[in-house]
Short mmCIF file of C-alpha atoms and ligand atoms in Angstrom, two decimals:
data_model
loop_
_atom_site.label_atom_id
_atom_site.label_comp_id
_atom_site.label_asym_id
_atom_site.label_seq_id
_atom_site.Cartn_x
_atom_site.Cartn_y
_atom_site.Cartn_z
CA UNK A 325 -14.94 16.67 12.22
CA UNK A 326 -15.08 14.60 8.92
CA UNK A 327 -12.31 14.21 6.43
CA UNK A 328 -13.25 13.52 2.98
CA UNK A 329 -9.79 11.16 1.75
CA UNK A 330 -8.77 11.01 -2.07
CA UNK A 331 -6.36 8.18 -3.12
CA UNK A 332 -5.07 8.24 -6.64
CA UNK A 333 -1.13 7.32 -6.58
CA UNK A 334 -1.37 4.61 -9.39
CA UNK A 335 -4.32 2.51 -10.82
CA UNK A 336 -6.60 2.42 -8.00
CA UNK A 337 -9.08 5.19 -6.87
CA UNK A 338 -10.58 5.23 -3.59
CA UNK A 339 -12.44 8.29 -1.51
CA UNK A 340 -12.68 7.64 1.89
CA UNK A 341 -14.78 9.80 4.82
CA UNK A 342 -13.61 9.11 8.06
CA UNK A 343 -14.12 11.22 11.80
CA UNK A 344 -11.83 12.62 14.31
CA UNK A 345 -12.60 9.68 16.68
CA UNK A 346 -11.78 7.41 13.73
CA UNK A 347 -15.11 5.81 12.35
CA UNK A 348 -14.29 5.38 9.06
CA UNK A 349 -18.06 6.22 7.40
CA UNK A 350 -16.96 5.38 3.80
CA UNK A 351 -14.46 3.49 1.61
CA UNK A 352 -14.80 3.10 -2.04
CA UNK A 353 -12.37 2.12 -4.38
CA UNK A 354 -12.59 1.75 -7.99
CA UNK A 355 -10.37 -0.06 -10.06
CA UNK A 356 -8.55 0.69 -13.51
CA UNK A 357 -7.99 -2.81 -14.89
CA UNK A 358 -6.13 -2.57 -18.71
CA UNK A 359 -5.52 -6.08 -19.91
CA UNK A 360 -1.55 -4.29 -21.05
CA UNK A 361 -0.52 -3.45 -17.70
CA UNK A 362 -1.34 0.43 -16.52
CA UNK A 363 -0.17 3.52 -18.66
CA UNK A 364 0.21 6.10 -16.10
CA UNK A 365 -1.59 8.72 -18.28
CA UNK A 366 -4.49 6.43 -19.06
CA UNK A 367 -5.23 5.76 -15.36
CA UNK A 368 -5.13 9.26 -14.75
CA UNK A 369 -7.90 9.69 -17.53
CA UNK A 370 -9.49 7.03 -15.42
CA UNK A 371 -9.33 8.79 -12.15
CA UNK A 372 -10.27 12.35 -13.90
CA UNK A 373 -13.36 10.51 -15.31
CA UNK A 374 -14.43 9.03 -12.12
CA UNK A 375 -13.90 11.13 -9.84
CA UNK A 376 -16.75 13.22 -9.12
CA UNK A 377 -18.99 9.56 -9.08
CA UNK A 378 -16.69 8.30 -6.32
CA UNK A 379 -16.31 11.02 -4.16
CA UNK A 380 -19.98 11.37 -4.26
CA UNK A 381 -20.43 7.57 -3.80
CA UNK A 382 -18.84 7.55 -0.50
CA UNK A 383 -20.56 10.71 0.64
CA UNK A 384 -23.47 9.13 0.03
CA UNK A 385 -22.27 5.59 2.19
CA UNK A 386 -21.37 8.02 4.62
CA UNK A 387 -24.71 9.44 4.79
CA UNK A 388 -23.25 13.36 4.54
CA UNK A 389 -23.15 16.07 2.10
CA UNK A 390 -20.22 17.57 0.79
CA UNK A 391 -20.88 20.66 3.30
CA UNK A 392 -20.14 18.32 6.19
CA UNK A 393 -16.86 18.36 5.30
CA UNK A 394 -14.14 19.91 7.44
CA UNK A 395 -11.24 18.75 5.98
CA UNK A 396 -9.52 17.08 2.69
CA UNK A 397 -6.43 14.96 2.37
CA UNK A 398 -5.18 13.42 -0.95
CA UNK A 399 -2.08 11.31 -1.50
CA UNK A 400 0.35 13.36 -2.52
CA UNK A 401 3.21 10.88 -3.31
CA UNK A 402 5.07 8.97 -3.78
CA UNK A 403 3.07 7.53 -7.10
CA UNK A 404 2.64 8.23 -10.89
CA UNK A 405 2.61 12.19 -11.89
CA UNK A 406 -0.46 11.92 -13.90
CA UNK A 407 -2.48 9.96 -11.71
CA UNK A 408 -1.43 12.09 -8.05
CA UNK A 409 -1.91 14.71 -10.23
CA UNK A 410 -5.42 14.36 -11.57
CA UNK A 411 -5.99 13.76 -7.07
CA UNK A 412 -4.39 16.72 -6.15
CA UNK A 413 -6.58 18.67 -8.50
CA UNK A 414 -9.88 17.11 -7.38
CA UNK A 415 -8.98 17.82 -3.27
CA UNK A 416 -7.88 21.11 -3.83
CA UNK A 417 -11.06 22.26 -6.10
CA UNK A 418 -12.84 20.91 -3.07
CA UNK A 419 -10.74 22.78 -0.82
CA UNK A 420 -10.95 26.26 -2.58
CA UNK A 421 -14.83 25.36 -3.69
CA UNK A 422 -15.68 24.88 0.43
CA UNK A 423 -13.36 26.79 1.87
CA UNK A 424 -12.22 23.99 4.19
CA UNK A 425 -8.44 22.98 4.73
CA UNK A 426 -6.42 20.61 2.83
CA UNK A 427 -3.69 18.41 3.60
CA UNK A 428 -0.99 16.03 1.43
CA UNK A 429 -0.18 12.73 2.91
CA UNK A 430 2.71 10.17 2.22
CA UNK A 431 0.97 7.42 0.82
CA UNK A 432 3.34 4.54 2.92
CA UNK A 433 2.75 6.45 6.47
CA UNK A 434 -1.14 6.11 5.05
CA UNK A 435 -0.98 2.17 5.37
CA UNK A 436 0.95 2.36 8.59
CA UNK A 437 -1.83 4.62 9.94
CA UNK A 438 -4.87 2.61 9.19
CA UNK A 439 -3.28 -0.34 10.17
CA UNK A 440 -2.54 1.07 13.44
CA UNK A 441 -6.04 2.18 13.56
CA UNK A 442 -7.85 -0.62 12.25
CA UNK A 443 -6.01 -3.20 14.57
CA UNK A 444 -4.49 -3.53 18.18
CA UNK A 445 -0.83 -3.03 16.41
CA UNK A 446 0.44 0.06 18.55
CA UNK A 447 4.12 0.56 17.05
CA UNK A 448 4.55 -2.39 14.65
CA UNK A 449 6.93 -3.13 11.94
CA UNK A 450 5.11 -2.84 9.11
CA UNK A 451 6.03 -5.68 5.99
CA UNK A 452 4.21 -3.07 3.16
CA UNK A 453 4.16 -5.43 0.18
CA UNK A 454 1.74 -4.45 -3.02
CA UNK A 455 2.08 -3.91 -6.85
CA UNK A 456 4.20 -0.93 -6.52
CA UNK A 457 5.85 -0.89 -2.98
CA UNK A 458 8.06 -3.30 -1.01
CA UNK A 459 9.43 -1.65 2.05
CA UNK A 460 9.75 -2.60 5.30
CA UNK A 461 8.95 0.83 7.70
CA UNK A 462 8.91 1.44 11.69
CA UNK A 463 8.88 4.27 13.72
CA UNK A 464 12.37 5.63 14.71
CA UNK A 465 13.73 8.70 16.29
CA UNK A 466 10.73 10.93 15.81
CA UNK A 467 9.95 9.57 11.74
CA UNK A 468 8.73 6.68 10.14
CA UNK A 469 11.85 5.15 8.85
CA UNK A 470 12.84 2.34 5.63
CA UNK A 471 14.52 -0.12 7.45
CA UNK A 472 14.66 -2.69 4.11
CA UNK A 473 13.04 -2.06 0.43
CA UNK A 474 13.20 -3.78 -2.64
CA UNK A 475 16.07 -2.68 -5.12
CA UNK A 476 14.08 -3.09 -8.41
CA UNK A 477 10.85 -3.96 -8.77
CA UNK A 478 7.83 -4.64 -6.39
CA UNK A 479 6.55 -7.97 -5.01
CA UNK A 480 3.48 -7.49 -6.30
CA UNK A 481 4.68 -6.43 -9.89
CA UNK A 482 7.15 -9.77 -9.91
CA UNK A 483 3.62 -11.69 -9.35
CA UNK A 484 1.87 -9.75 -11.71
CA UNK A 485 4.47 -10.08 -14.25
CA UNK A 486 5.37 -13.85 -14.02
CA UNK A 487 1.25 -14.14 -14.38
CA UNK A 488 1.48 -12.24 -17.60
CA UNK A 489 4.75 -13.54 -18.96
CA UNK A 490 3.15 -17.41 -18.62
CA UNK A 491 -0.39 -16.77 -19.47
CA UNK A 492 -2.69 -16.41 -15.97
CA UNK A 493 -3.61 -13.10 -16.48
CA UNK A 494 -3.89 -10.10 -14.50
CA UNK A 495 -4.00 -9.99 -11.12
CA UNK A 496 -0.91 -12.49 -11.30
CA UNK A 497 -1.46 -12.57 -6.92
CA UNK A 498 -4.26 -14.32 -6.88
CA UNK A 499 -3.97 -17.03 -9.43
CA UNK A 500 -0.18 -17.66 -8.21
CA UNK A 501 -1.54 -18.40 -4.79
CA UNK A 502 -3.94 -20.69 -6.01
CA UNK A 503 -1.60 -22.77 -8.40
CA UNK A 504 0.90 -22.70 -5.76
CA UNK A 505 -1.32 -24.57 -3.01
CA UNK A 506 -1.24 -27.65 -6.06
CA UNK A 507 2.62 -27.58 -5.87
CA UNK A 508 5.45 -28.70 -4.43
CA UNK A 509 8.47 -26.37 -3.10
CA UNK A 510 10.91 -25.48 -6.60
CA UNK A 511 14.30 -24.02 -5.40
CA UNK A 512 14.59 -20.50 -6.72
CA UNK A 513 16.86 -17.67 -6.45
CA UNK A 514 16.84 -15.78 -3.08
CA UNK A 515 17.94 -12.18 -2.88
CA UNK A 516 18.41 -10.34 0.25
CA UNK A 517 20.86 -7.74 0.22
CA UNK A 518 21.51 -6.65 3.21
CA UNK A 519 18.49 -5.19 4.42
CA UNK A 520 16.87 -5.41 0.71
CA UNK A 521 15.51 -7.03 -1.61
CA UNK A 522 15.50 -7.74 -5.01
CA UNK A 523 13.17 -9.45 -7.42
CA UNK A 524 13.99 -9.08 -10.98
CA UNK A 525 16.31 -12.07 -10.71
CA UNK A 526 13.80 -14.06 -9.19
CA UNK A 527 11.03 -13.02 -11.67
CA UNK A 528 13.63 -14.10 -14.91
CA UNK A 529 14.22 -17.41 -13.34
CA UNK A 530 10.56 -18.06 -12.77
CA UNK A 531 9.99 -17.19 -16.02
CA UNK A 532 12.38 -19.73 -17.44
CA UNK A 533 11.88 -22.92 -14.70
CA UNK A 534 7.74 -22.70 -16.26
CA UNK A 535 9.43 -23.81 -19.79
CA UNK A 536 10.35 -27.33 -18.15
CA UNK A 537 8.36 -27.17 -14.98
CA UNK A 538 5.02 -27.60 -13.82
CA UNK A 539 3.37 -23.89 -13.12
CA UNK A 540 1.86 -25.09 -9.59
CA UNK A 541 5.35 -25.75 -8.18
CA UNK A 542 6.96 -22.91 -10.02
CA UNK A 543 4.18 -20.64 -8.39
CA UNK A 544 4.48 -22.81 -5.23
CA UNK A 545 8.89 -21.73 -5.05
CA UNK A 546 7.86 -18.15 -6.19
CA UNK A 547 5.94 -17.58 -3.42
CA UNK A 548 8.01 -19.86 -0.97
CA UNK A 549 11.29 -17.78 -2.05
CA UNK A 550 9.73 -14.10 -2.50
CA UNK A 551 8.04 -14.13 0.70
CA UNK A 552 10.75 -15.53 2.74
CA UNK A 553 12.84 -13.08 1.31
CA UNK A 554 9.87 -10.50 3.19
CA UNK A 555 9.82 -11.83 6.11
CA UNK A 556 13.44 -12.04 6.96
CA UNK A 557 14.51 -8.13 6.21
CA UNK A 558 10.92 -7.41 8.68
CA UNK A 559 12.35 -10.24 11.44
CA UNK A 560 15.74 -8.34 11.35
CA UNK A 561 13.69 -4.97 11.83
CA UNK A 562 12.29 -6.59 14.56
CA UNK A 563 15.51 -7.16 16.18
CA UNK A 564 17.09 -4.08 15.32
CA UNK A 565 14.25 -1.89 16.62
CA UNK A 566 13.05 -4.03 19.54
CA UNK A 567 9.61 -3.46 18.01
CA UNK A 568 7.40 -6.81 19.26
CA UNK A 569 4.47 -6.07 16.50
CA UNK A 570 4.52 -6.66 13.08
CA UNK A 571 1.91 -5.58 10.45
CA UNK A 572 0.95 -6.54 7.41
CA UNK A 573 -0.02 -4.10 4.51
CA UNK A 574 -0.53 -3.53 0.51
CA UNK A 575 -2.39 -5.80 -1.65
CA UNK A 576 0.22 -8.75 -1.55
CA UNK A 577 -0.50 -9.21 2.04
CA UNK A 578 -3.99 -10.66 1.22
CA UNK A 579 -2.09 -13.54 0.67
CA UNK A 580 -2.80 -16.69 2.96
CA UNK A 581 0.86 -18.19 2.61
CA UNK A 582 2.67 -14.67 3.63
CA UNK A 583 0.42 -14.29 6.26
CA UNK A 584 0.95 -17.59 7.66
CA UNK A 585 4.51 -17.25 7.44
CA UNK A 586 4.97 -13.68 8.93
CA UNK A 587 2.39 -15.07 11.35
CA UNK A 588 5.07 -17.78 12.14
CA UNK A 589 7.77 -15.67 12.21
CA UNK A 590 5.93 -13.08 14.75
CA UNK A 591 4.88 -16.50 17.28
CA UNK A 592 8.91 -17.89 17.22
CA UNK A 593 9.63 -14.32 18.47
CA UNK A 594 6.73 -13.87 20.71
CA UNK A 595 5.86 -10.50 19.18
CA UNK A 596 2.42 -9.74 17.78
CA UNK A 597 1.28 -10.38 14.11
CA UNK A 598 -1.64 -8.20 12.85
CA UNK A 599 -3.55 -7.83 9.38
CA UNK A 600 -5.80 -5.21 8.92
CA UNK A 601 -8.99 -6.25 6.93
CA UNK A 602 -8.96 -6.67 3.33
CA UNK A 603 -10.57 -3.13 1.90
CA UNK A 604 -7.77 -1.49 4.77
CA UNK A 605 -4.99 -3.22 2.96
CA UNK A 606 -5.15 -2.04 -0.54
CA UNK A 607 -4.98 1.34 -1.25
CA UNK A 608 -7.92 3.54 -0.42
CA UNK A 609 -9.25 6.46 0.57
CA UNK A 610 -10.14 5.54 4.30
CA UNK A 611 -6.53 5.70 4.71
CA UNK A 612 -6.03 9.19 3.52
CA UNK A 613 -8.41 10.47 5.32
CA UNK A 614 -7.08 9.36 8.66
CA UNK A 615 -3.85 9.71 8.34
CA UNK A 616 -5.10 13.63 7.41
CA UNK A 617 -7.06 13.89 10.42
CA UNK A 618 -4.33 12.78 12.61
CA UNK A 619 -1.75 15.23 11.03
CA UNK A 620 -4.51 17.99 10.77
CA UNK A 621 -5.24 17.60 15.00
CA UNK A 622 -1.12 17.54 15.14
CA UNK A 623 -1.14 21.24 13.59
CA UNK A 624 -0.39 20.67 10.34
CA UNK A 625 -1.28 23.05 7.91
CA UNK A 626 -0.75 23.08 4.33
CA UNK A 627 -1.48 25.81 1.81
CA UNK A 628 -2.11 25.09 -1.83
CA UNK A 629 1.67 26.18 -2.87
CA UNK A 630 1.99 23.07 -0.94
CA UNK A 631 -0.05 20.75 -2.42
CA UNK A 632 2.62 19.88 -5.16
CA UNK A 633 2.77 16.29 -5.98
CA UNK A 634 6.21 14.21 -4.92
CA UNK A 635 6.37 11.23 -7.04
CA UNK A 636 9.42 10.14 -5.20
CA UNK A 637 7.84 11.01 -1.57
CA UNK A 638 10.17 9.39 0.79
CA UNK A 639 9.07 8.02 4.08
CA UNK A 640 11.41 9.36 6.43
CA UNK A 641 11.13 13.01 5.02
CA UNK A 642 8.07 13.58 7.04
CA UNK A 643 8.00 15.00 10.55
CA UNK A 644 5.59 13.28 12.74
CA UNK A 645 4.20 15.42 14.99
CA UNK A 646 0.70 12.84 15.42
CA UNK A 647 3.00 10.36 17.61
P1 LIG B 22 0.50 0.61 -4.29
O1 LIG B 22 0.09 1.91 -4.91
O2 LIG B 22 0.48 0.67 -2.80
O3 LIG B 22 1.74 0.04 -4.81
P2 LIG B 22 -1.22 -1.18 -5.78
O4 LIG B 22 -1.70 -0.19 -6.76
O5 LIG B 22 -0.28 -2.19 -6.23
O6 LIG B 22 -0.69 -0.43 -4.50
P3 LIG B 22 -2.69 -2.97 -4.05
O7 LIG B 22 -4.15 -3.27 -4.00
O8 LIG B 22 -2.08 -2.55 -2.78
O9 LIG B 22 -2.52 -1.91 -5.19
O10 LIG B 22 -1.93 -4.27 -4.53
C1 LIG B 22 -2.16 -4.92 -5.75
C2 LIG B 22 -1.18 -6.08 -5.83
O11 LIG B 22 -1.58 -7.11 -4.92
C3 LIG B 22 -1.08 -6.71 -7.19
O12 LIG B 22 0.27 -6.84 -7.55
C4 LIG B 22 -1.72 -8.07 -7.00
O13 LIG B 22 -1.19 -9.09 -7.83
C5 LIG B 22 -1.41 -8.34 -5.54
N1 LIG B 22 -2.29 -9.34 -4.96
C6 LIG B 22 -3.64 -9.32 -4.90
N2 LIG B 22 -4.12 -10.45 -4.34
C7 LIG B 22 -3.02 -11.22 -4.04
C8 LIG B 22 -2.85 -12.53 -3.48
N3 LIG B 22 -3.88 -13.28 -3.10
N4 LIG B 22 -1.59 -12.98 -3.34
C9 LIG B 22 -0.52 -12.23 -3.71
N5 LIG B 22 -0.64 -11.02 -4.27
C10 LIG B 22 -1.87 -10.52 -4.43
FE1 LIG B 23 -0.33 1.44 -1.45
#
């Protein structure tokens, strides 16, 4: 069986076809860029717009009609309204228009899932790190569980605004990692809480040190202090689960400096340390679709009265029955 996967919890849009034996046959993502930072309503114009192209984009990578089709899955939280909205809608147009099931998936479990798929990580930790989530998850008593999150904002968004706030532009990841290879190590504020994090206070005092200090070793103790800050609350999850895997996930964890580090972290403890590719780390649709598949073979079976979005989807309110 094929799953066709939609992905639309905030600025990015992916559809993804993957099988029941897990070839993933298509992944395409297109991006909604604003130089102002995204306007939830805006991106789901975006995603409304686009759509139909990139659904029938990856049916055409995947070589297959819409008619070979045996199942949907969309995101269906946690995200922006407008945006999971404007998914929702497409997937279950599809699944009413072709008579073909439909299933909502938690977006975090999503990443977990392809990650699990895409690399030898059987029951990892997983450090999920992009523009709007920072959690740390693992698999506990029958659900996927938040051992550690962030308290305010995400990693990503404390990159993304320090970039904006000095001038680098948007995507702040990238061009932080590059200034911050040119720098040396600028004490910053670290903030672990016990088992979270927090970032604001590090973002306001990164902000300030660029006045009087140069940006590469501003960027270079941003990164130093925000991803050491990561990759302590996932060591302790480590320890407190007895889990000897951890994987990376989100668009953060691109980065060559946290994946060196967790890397590190992973070898001191002898545990494995695994990074999916790059298009499996961001969001997408490939994701979507297998984490469908699995919960579709499980026996899950959702009718359209449950389709609703869940903005505030939490992890651990999902029975896994895949596992
Ligand atoms: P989600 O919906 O899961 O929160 P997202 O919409 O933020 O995801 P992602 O592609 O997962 O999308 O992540 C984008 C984030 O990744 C941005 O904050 C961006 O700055 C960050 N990023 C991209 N490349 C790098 C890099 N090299 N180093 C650090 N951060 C990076
Ligand atoms: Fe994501």
């Amino acid at each position: 069986m094929l799953c066709l996967g939609i992905e639309g919890t905030a600025e990015k849009l992916g559809a993804g076809v993957v099988s029941s034996e897990g070839r993933i046959l298509a992944n395409v993502v297109k991006h909604h860029t604003p130089k102002e930072g995204i306007h939830p309503r805006e991106a789901a114009q975006h995603h409304a717009e686009n759509l139909p192209r990139v659904i029938k984009k990856a049916l055409e990578e995947a070589g297959r009609s819409l008619d070979e089709i045996g199942l949907v899955a969309f995101s269906q939280g946690p995200g922006l309204g407008p945006c999971l909205r404007t998914a929702a809608i497409a997937a279950r147009t599809i699944s009413l228009s072709k008579d073909i099931p439909i299933v909502g998936v938690n977006h975090c479990i999503a990443h977990l899932e392809i990650g699990r798929l895409a690399t030898e990580a059987e029951d990892p930790v997983m450090l999920y790190v992009s523009g709007g989530n920072t959690q740390v998850i693992a698999f506990e008593g029958g659900r996927y569980r938040v051992f550690g999150e962030t308290l305010d904002i995400a990693l990503g968004n404390c990159l993304d605004q320090f970039a904006r706030k000095i001038g680098l532009g948007f995507p702040g990841g990238p061009a932080v990692e590059r200034l911050a290879v040119k720098g040396e190590f600028l004490s910053l504020p670290y903030a672990v809480k016990g088992m979270d994090m927090s970032f604001s206070g590090l973002l306001t005092a990164s902000v300030k040190a660029a006045e009087n200090h140069r940006v590469e070793d501003v960027c270079r103790g941003l990164q130093e202090t925000a991803f050491a800050m990561c990759v302590e609350v996932a060591e302790r999850a480590m320890a407190h689960t007895g889990k000897e895997e951890i994987l990376l996930a989100g668009g953060v964890a691109v980065n060559r400096r946290l994946q060196e580090m967790a890397g590190q972290m992973a070898a001191e403890r002898g545990a494995g340390f695994f990074v999916p590719e790059k298009s499996l780390l961001g969001d997408n649709g490939a994701m979507i679709a297998w984490l469908g598949i699995m919960m579709h073979r499980a026996g899950v079976r959702h009718s359209i009265e449950d389709t609703t979005v869940r903005q505030r989807f939490r992890t651990d309110e999902v029975e896994v029955l895949w596992r």
